[in-house]
Amino acid sequence: ISVTGVQTCALPIFDNFFVSDYLRPHSNKCISIWPNQNCCLENHQRCAFCSLQKAGILSPTTVMKIVSKALESDETLEVHLGGGVHKNFKKNVDYYSDIARKIHIRFPTVPLSLETIPPLTKEGLIQYKNSGISSLLMNLEITDEKLRRKLCLGKSAISRSRYFEAFQEGVELFGKWMVGSVIIWGIQGQTEKHVLDCVKEMCSIGVCPIIMPFHPLEGCAMCDAPATDVKTFIEVSRKVSEIRQNNQKNEAICKSGCISCGACSLEKNIL
């Protein structure tokens, strides 16, 4: 795995799978690992824009071995955890907390970010915090609740109101601008007004909105839908950046995970 283009670490094969199927460079300072690629929200429950393919589920111990191999070559890297919902909403918290705890004990100074669904209760967020996670991404993705119920049948069981409740709880635990949420731009029916109103609501409580362009991927139900118009994506990203700037002012911004990366969105480049 080559992150900086200078340092290279050869990762072995574990348990007959290729490490590169799960762990890879995400930016020049971040490695991303998706240990669970079997989302429990399958078939008609699956999000229409999700291209996650069935693969193995790595145990927390195996994840620790892989991440350790990468970090031993460069402990200045940060680790980003993500993947499908593990078994059910409650076991999802236990699974990712266990992984984070093992990494944090071995590498206590390495920033850990997690991208997952909101826990159903505040106790789940406390569990994440206590496991060593430093920043959190809980992706709302679709801002209009009616459209969200249509495109995210399983995931919309967690209501929009619970998302914002979890955002507020997350900010209380992790700090302002240490919690983020991806909003997808370019899906038919997701209007600019809905997006910008949601962005303002997120920013008002210290949550970083991250605007990502819709790109129909092979294997998802929306694979034949048109891709995002580049011009409108740039325009919306500029407006979102302005809203973020007006709310953040001189406050410190998260220095780990998707919030600081900027590889998949434009706000950081514009700001």
Short mmCIF file of C-alpha atoms in Angstrom, two decimals, residues 94-249:
data_model
loop_
_atom_site.label_atom_id
_atom_site.label_comp_id
_atom_site.label_asym_id
_atom_site.label_seq_id
_atom_site.Cartn_x
_atom_site.Cartn_y
_atom_site.Cartn_z
CA ASP A 94 -20.80 -3.40 19.09
CA TYR A 95 -18.90 -4.53 15.98
CA TYR A 96 -17.34 -1.20 15.02
CA SER A 97 -16.69 -0.26 18.66
CA ASP A 98 -14.77 -3.49 19.17
CA ILE A 99 -12.63 -2.79 16.09
CA ALA A 100 -11.95 0.80 17.13
CA ARG A 101 -11.06 -0.21 20.68
CA LYS A 102 -8.48 -2.75 19.51
CA ILE A 103 -6.85 -0.21 17.18
CA HIS A 104 -6.92 2.57 19.77
CA ILE A 105 -5.28 0.43 22.45
CA ARG A 106 -2.42 -0.49 20.10
CA PHE A 107 -2.12 2.97 18.45
CA PRO A 108 -3.53 5.51 20.95
CA THR A 109 -2.34 8.60 19.01
CA VAL A 110 -3.77 7.56 15.62
CA PRO A 111 -7.00 9.45 14.76
CA LEU A 112 -9.95 7.12 14.15
CA SER A 113 -12.99 8.18 12.14
CA LEU A 114 -16.11 6.08 11.67
CA GLU A 115 -18.71 6.27 8.90
CA THR A 116 -21.92 4.47 9.84
CA ILE A 117 -25.61 4.81 10.68
CA PRO A 118 -26.73 6.70 13.81
CA PRO A 119 -27.16 4.44 16.84
CA LEU A 120 -30.76 4.23 17.98
CA THR A 121 -29.85 5.71 21.37
CA LYS A 122 -27.26 8.09 22.80
CA GLU A 123 -25.65 5.15 24.61
CA GLY A 124 -24.40 3.87 21.24
CA LEU A 125 -22.64 7.17 20.59
CA ILE A 126 -21.10 7.05 24.05
CA GLN A 127 -19.88 3.53 23.23
CA TYR A 128 -18.21 4.85 20.07
CA LYS A 129 -16.59 7.69 21.98
CA ASN A 130 -15.28 5.38 24.69
CA SER A 131 -13.82 2.99 22.10
CA GLY A 132 -11.42 5.68 20.87
CA ILE A 133 -13.25 7.07 17.84
CA SER A 134 -12.35 10.74 17.37
CA SER A 135 -14.77 11.81 14.61
CA LEU A 136 -18.02 10.47 13.26
CA LEU A 137 -19.84 10.48 9.94
CA MET A 138 -23.57 9.65 9.91
CA ASN A 139 -24.78 10.04 6.33
CA LEU A 140 -28.32 11.30 5.80
CA GLU A 141 -27.71 11.27 2.00
CA ILE A 142 -31.28 12.15 0.98
CA THR A 143 -32.70 15.32 2.51
CA ASP A 144 -36.36 14.93 1.48
CA GLU A 145 -38.00 12.38 3.78
CA LYS A 146 -40.51 11.15 1.20
CA LEU A 147 -37.77 10.55 -1.38
CA ARG A 148 -35.57 9.00 1.30
CA ARG A 149 -38.25 6.45 2.20
CA LYS A 150 -38.47 5.53 -1.47
CA LEU A 151 -34.72 5.18 -2.14
CA CYS A 152 -33.57 3.93 1.30
CA LEU A 153 -36.36 1.62 2.37
CA GLY A 154 -34.40 -0.17 5.09
CA LYS A 155 -32.23 2.69 6.27
CA SER A 156 -35.16 5.10 6.48
CA ALA A 157 -36.39 3.07 9.47
CA ILE A 158 -34.04 5.49 11.23
CA SER A 159 -36.04 8.68 10.79
CA ARG A 160 -34.69 12.05 9.76
CA SER A 161 -35.59 13.34 13.21
CA ARG A 162 -33.46 10.61 14.82
CA TYR A 163 -30.56 11.60 12.56
CA PHE A 164 -30.72 15.18 13.80
CA GLU A 165 -31.14 14.03 17.39
CA ALA A 166 -27.99 11.89 16.93
CA PHE A 167 -26.20 14.84 15.31
CA GLN A 168 -26.89 16.96 18.39
CA GLU A 169 -25.83 14.16 20.74
CA GLY A 170 -22.72 13.55 18.65
CA VAL A 171 -21.70 17.20 18.80
CA GLU A 172 -22.11 17.15 22.58
CA LEU A 173 -19.82 14.10 22.83
CA PHE A 174 -17.25 14.65 20.08
CA GLY A 175 -17.35 18.44 19.73
CA LYS A 176 -18.52 20.91 17.10
CA TRP A 177 -17.44 20.11 13.54
CA MET A 178 -16.27 16.63 14.63
CA VAL A 179 -19.49 15.11 13.29
CA GLY A 180 -20.34 15.13 9.60
CA SER A 181 -22.96 13.88 7.18
CA VAL A 182 -22.88 13.19 3.46
CA ILE A 183 -25.64 14.59 1.26
CA ILE A 184 -25.83 13.25 -2.30
CA TRP A 185 -26.28 15.83 -5.03
CA GLY A 186 -27.58 14.91 -8.47
CA ILE A 187 -30.31 12.38 -7.67
CA GLN A 188 -33.58 13.22 -9.41
CA GLY A 189 -36.02 14.67 -6.88
CA GLN A 190 -33.32 15.96 -4.51
CA THR A 191 -33.87 19.68 -4.96
CA GLU A 192 -31.44 22.52 -4.24
CA LYS A 193 -33.84 24.01 -1.70
CA HIS A 194 -34.09 20.75 0.24
CA VAL A 195 -30.32 20.37 0.22
CA LEU A 196 -29.49 23.93 1.28
CA ASP A 197 -32.17 24.00 3.99
CA CYS A 198 -30.73 20.77 5.39
CA VAL A 199 -27.17 22.15 5.18
CA LYS A 200 -28.21 25.23 7.17
CA GLU A 201 -29.88 23.04 9.79
CA MET A 202 -26.76 20.87 10.12
CA CYS A 203 -24.40 23.82 10.36
CA SER A 204 -26.52 25.52 12.99
CA ILE A 205 -25.71 22.72 15.44
CA GLY A 206 -22.06 22.26 14.42
CA VAL A 207 -22.36 19.34 11.99
CA CYS A 208 -20.31 19.40 8.78
CA PRO A 209 -22.36 18.74 5.63
CA ILE A 210 -20.38 16.99 2.88
CA ILE A 211 -21.83 17.23 -0.63
CA MET A 212 -20.95 14.29 -2.85
CA PRO A 213 -21.98 13.95 -6.50
CA PHE A 214 -24.20 11.04 -7.47
CA HIS A 215 -22.33 8.62 -9.68
CA PRO A 216 -24.32 5.54 -10.75
CA LEU A 217 -22.15 2.54 -9.97
CA GLU A 218 -22.38 -0.96 -11.35
CA GLY A 219 -24.43 -3.21 -9.12
CA CYS A 220 -26.80 -0.60 -7.68
CA ALA A 221 -30.50 -0.28 -8.48
CA MET A 222 -29.87 3.21 -9.93
CA CYS A 223 -27.01 2.13 -12.20
CA ASP A 224 -28.83 3.45 -15.28
CA ALA A 225 -29.74 6.83 -13.78
CA PRO A 226 -27.96 9.92 -15.17
CA ALA A 227 -24.80 11.07 -13.39
CA THR A 228 -24.57 14.42 -11.65
CA ASP A 229 -24.35 17.53 -13.80
CA VAL A 230 -20.90 18.98 -13.09
CA LYS A 231 -21.95 22.62 -13.38
CA THR A 232 -24.78 22.39 -10.85
CA PHE A 233 -22.57 20.36 -8.51
CA ILE A 234 -19.96 23.12 -8.48
CA GLU A 235 -22.64 25.78 -7.94
CA VAL A 236 -24.25 23.92 -5.01
CA SER A 237 -20.84 23.15 -3.50
CA ARG A 238 -20.01 26.87 -3.52
CA LYS A 239 -23.26 27.71 -1.76
CA VAL A 240 -22.68 24.97 0.82
CA SER A 241 -19.13 26.24 1.39
CA GLU A 242 -20.46 29.74 2.02
CA ILE A 243 -22.97 28.43 4.57
CA ARG A 244 -20.25 26.42 6.29
CA GLN A 245 -17.91 29.39 6.39
CA ASN A 246 -20.57 31.65 7.87
CA ASN A 247 -21.26 29.15 10.63
CA GLN A 248 -17.73 27.91 11.35
CA LYS A 249 -16.11 31.34 11.35
#
